[in-house]
Short mmCIF file of C-alpha atoms in Angstrom, two decimals:
data_model
loop_
_atom_site.label_atom_id
_atom_site.label_comp_id
_atom_site.label_asym_id
_atom_site.label_seq_id
_atom_site.Cartn_x
_atom_site.Cartn_y
_atom_site.Cartn_z
CA UNK E 1 343.40 217.85 83.62
CA UNK E 2 343.47 216.50 87.15
CA UNK E 3 342.59 220.02 88.38
CA UNK E 4 339.06 219.42 87.11
CA UNK E 5 338.75 215.71 87.95
CA UNK E 6 336.72 216.23 91.10
CA UNK E 7 334.44 219.07 90.07
CA UNK E 8 332.55 218.38 86.84
CA UNK E 9 331.67 221.86 85.79
CA UNK E 10 330.41 223.28 82.47
CA UNK E 11 332.11 225.34 80.68
CA UNK E 12 332.88 225.18 82.78
CA UNK E 13 333.48 222.45 83.02
CA UNK E 14 334.11 219.56 84.64
CA UNK E 15 334.64 216.19 83.37
CA UNK E 16 334.42 212.74 84.82
CA UNK E 17 336.75 209.87 84.15
CA UNK E 18 336.58 208.82 80.56
CA UNK E 19 337.39 210.11 77.13
CA UNK E 20 337.71 213.85 76.86
CA UNK E 21 336.78 215.46 73.57
CA UNK E 22 339.55 217.23 71.70
CA UNK E 23 340.07 218.85 68.30
CA UNK E 24 342.72 220.88 66.56
CA UNK E 25 340.17 222.38 64.15
CA UNK E 26 336.99 222.99 66.17
CA UNK E 27 337.28 226.34 67.97
CA UNK E 28 341.07 226.20 68.02
CA UNK E 29 341.47 229.39 70.10
CA UNK E 30 339.66 229.18 73.45
CA UNK E 31 340.57 232.72 74.39
CA UNK E 32 338.81 234.29 71.41
CA UNK E 33 335.22 235.50 71.64
CA UNK E 34 332.45 233.23 70.39
CA UNK E 35 328.72 233.03 70.01
CA UNK E 36 326.56 234.14 72.94
CA UNK E 37 324.86 231.25 74.77
CA UNK E 38 321.08 231.47 74.98
CA UNK E 39 319.93 232.45 78.46
CA UNK E 40 323.37 233.56 79.66
CA UNK E 41 323.55 237.26 80.62
CA UNK E 42 326.08 239.11 78.47
CA UNK E 43 326.38 242.26 80.57
CA UNK E 44 327.17 241.05 84.12
CA UNK E 45 328.69 238.12 86.03
CA UNK E 46 326.33 235.32 87.05
CA UNK E 47 326.55 232.20 89.18
CA UNK E 48 326.19 228.66 87.89
CA UNK E 49 324.85 225.69 89.80
CA UNK E 50 325.46 222.02 89.03
CA UNK E 51 323.23 219.11 89.97
CA UNK E 52 324.63 216.85 92.71
CA UNK E 53 323.24 213.37 92.15
CA UNK E 54 324.12 212.16 95.67
CA UNK E 55 322.32 215.04 97.36
CA UNK E 56 319.56 215.27 94.76
CA UNK E 57 319.94 219.05 94.56
CA UNK E 58 321.75 221.83 92.75
CA UNK E 59 324.77 223.51 94.36
CA UNK E 60 326.81 226.59 93.48
CA UNK E 61 329.94 225.79 91.44
CA UNK E 62 331.28 229.17 90.41
CA UNK E 63 330.89 232.46 88.61
CA UNK E 64 330.79 233.11 84.87
CA UNK E 65 331.84 236.57 83.69
CA UNK E 66 330.97 237.57 80.12
CA UNK E 67 332.90 240.10 78.05
CA UNK E 68 331.28 241.48 74.91
CA UNK E 69 333.38 241.69 71.76
CA UNK E 70 332.79 242.92 68.22
CA UNK E 71 329.91 241.65 66.08
CA UNK E 72 327.85 240.48 69.06
CA UNK E 73 330.42 237.90 70.11
CA UNK E 74 331.07 237.08 73.79
CA UNK E 75 333.97 235.59 75.67
CA UNK E 76 333.15 233.93 78.98
CA UNK E 77 335.48 233.54 81.94
CA UNK E 78 334.62 230.96 84.61
CA UNK E 79 336.09 230.80 88.13
CA UNK E 80 335.31 228.56 91.07
CA UNK E 81 336.20 231.42 93.43
CA UNK E 82 338.25 234.63 93.46
CA UNK E 83 341.55 232.86 94.05
CA UNK E 84 341.13 229.99 91.56
CA UNK E 85 342.51 229.70 88.07
CA UNK E 86 340.24 231.05 85.37
CA UNK E 87 338.71 228.98 82.63
CA UNK E 88 338.19 230.76 79.31
CA UNK E 89 335.06 229.53 77.52
CA UNK E 90 334.27 230.07 73.85
CA UNK E 91 331.01 228.90 72.26
CA UNK E 92 330.00 228.04 68.71
CA UNK E 93 326.30 227.75 68.01
CA UNK E 94 325.51 224.56 66.09
CA UNK E 95 321.70 224.80 66.04
CA UNK E 96 318.90 226.61 67.89
CA UNK E 97 319.83 225.47 71.43
CA UNK E 98 322.99 223.46 70.80
CA UNK E 99 326.60 224.56 71.14
CA UNK E 100 330.11 223.23 71.12
CA UNK E 101 332.30 224.93 73.74
CA UNK E 102 336.06 225.07 74.02
CA UNK E 103 337.42 225.80 77.42
CA UNK E 104 340.96 226.32 78.60
CA UNK E 105 342.51 226.83 81.99
CA UNK E 106 344.37 230.11 81.71
CA UNK E 107 345.80 230.62 85.18
CA UNK E 108 345.36 233.40 87.66
CA UNK E 109 346.53 236.06 87.61
CA UNK E 110 348.91 235.35 84.69
CA UNK E 111 347.35 233.90 81.55
CA UNK E 112 349.32 230.73 80.80
CA UNK E 113 347.00 228.51 78.76
CA UNK E 114 347.40 224.87 79.61
CA UNK E 115 344.57 222.33 79.71
CA UNK E 116 341.86 222.58 77.07
CA UNK E 117 339.05 220.43 75.73
CA UNK E 118 335.64 220.55 74.07
CA UNK E 119 332.25 220.01 75.64
CA UNK E 120 328.79 220.04 74.08
CA UNK E 121 325.90 222.06 75.47
CA UNK E 122 322.17 221.59 74.90
CA UNK E 123 319.75 224.06 76.48
CA UNK E 124 316.29 222.82 77.40
CA UNK E 125 313.76 224.56 79.67
CA UNK E 126 316.39 226.53 81.57
CA UNK E 127 318.63 223.51 82.14
CA UNK E 128 322.05 223.34 80.50
CA UNK E 129 323.05 219.76 79.67
CA UNK E 130 326.82 219.57 79.21
CA UNK E 131 328.34 216.51 77.53
CA UNK E 132 331.84 216.24 78.96
CA UNK E 133 333.06 212.89 77.63
CA UNK E 134 332.28 209.98 75.34
CA UNK E 135 333.83 207.01 77.11
CA UNK E 136 331.45 204.18 76.14
CA UNK E 137 332.73 202.38 73.02
CA UNK E 138 329.29 201.11 71.99
CA UNK E 139 327.84 204.61 72.30
CA UNK E 140 330.78 206.05 70.37
CA UNK E 141 329.95 203.66 67.51
CA UNK E 142 326.25 204.66 67.64
CA UNK E 143 327.14 208.35 67.44
CA UNK E 144 329.60 207.72 64.59
CA UNK E 145 328.20 204.67 62.75
CA UNK E 146 330.01 205.33 59.48
CA UNK E 147 333.63 205.84 58.65
CA UNK E 148 335.60 207.96 58.98
CA UNK E 149 335.12 208.08 62.74
CA UNK E 150 337.05 210.45 65.00
CA UNK E 151 340.36 209.04 66.19
CA UNK E 152 340.90 207.96 69.80
CA UNK E 153 344.17 209.49 71.01
CA UNK E 154 345.42 209.11 74.60
CA UNK E 155 341.94 208.41 75.98
CA UNK E 156 340.48 211.35 74.08
CA UNK E 157 338.09 211.53 71.16
CA UNK E 158 339.85 213.63 68.50
CA UNK E 159 337.26 215.35 66.28
CA UNK E 160 338.62 216.02 62.80
CA UNK E 161 335.95 218.44 61.55
CA UNK E 162 333.08 220.74 62.38
CA UNK E 163 330.81 218.11 60.77
CA UNK E 164 331.85 215.52 63.38
CA UNK E 165 331.19 218.08 66.12
CA UNK E 166 327.71 218.75 64.70
CA UNK E 167 327.04 215.00 64.48
CA UNK E 168 327.95 214.45 68.15
CA UNK E 169 325.91 217.48 69.22
CA UNK E 170 322.81 216.34 67.33
CA UNK E 171 323.07 212.82 68.74
CA UNK E 172 323.41 214.15 72.29
CA UNK E 173 320.39 216.42 71.81
CA UNK E 174 318.19 213.71 70.27
CA UNK E 175 319.34 210.68 72.31
CA UNK E 176 320.29 212.06 75.73
CA UNK E 177 318.83 208.95 77.39
CA UNK E 178 321.68 206.93 75.82
CA UNK E 179 324.20 208.92 77.90
CA UNK E 180 324.85 208.47 81.63
CA UNK E 181 323.69 211.49 83.67
CA UNK E 182 326.34 212.91 85.99
CA UNK E 183 328.98 210.75 84.31
CA UNK E 184 328.87 211.46 80.56
CA UNK E 185 327.07 214.76 81.04
CA UNK E 186 326.24 217.18 83.82
CA UNK E 187 323.20 219.36 84.44
CA UNK E 188 323.66 223.03 85.16
CA UNK E 189 321.52 226.09 85.59
CA UNK E 190 321.93 229.78 86.32
CA UNK E 191 321.59 230.41 90.06
CA UNK E 192 318.49 232.31 91.00
#
């Protein structure tokens, strides 16, 4: 996962130091098609920008390429540039503007799936808020106040069910101020 340690991209997806979010049951196959993400074009590649806190501005991070599948499903492929490894992104809609995404580095040009994790996406007024980790123990206990809580395995939160994924997504949507911007989550938008 060190490949992504300096970039923090959505689905891309970037994650800061801290607990990644994993699951063997939530979207187990990253390379399959998933639900379309609201606001994302499904018929042509588009560029994504991420907010840079130090510069106080958005900057281009890469290109997302959608591929339509059966039943209205879409599989997204993210790349930093033409020569970089690809990241397969699959989405599952949890509520009106909330998604859980599984991404996996698949290599370029040969697909050799290696690193994978989950992130949570909330869409609000054209901004895509992407929760990349849940490193704060006190916040973890607020999100999951009752047992059984997800396990912590090798510095990763291991979700055991879709219900736990929905619980984390709803908490992130409703209590975003509890999370650290540009550390726990990143802000992205489609480049204009």
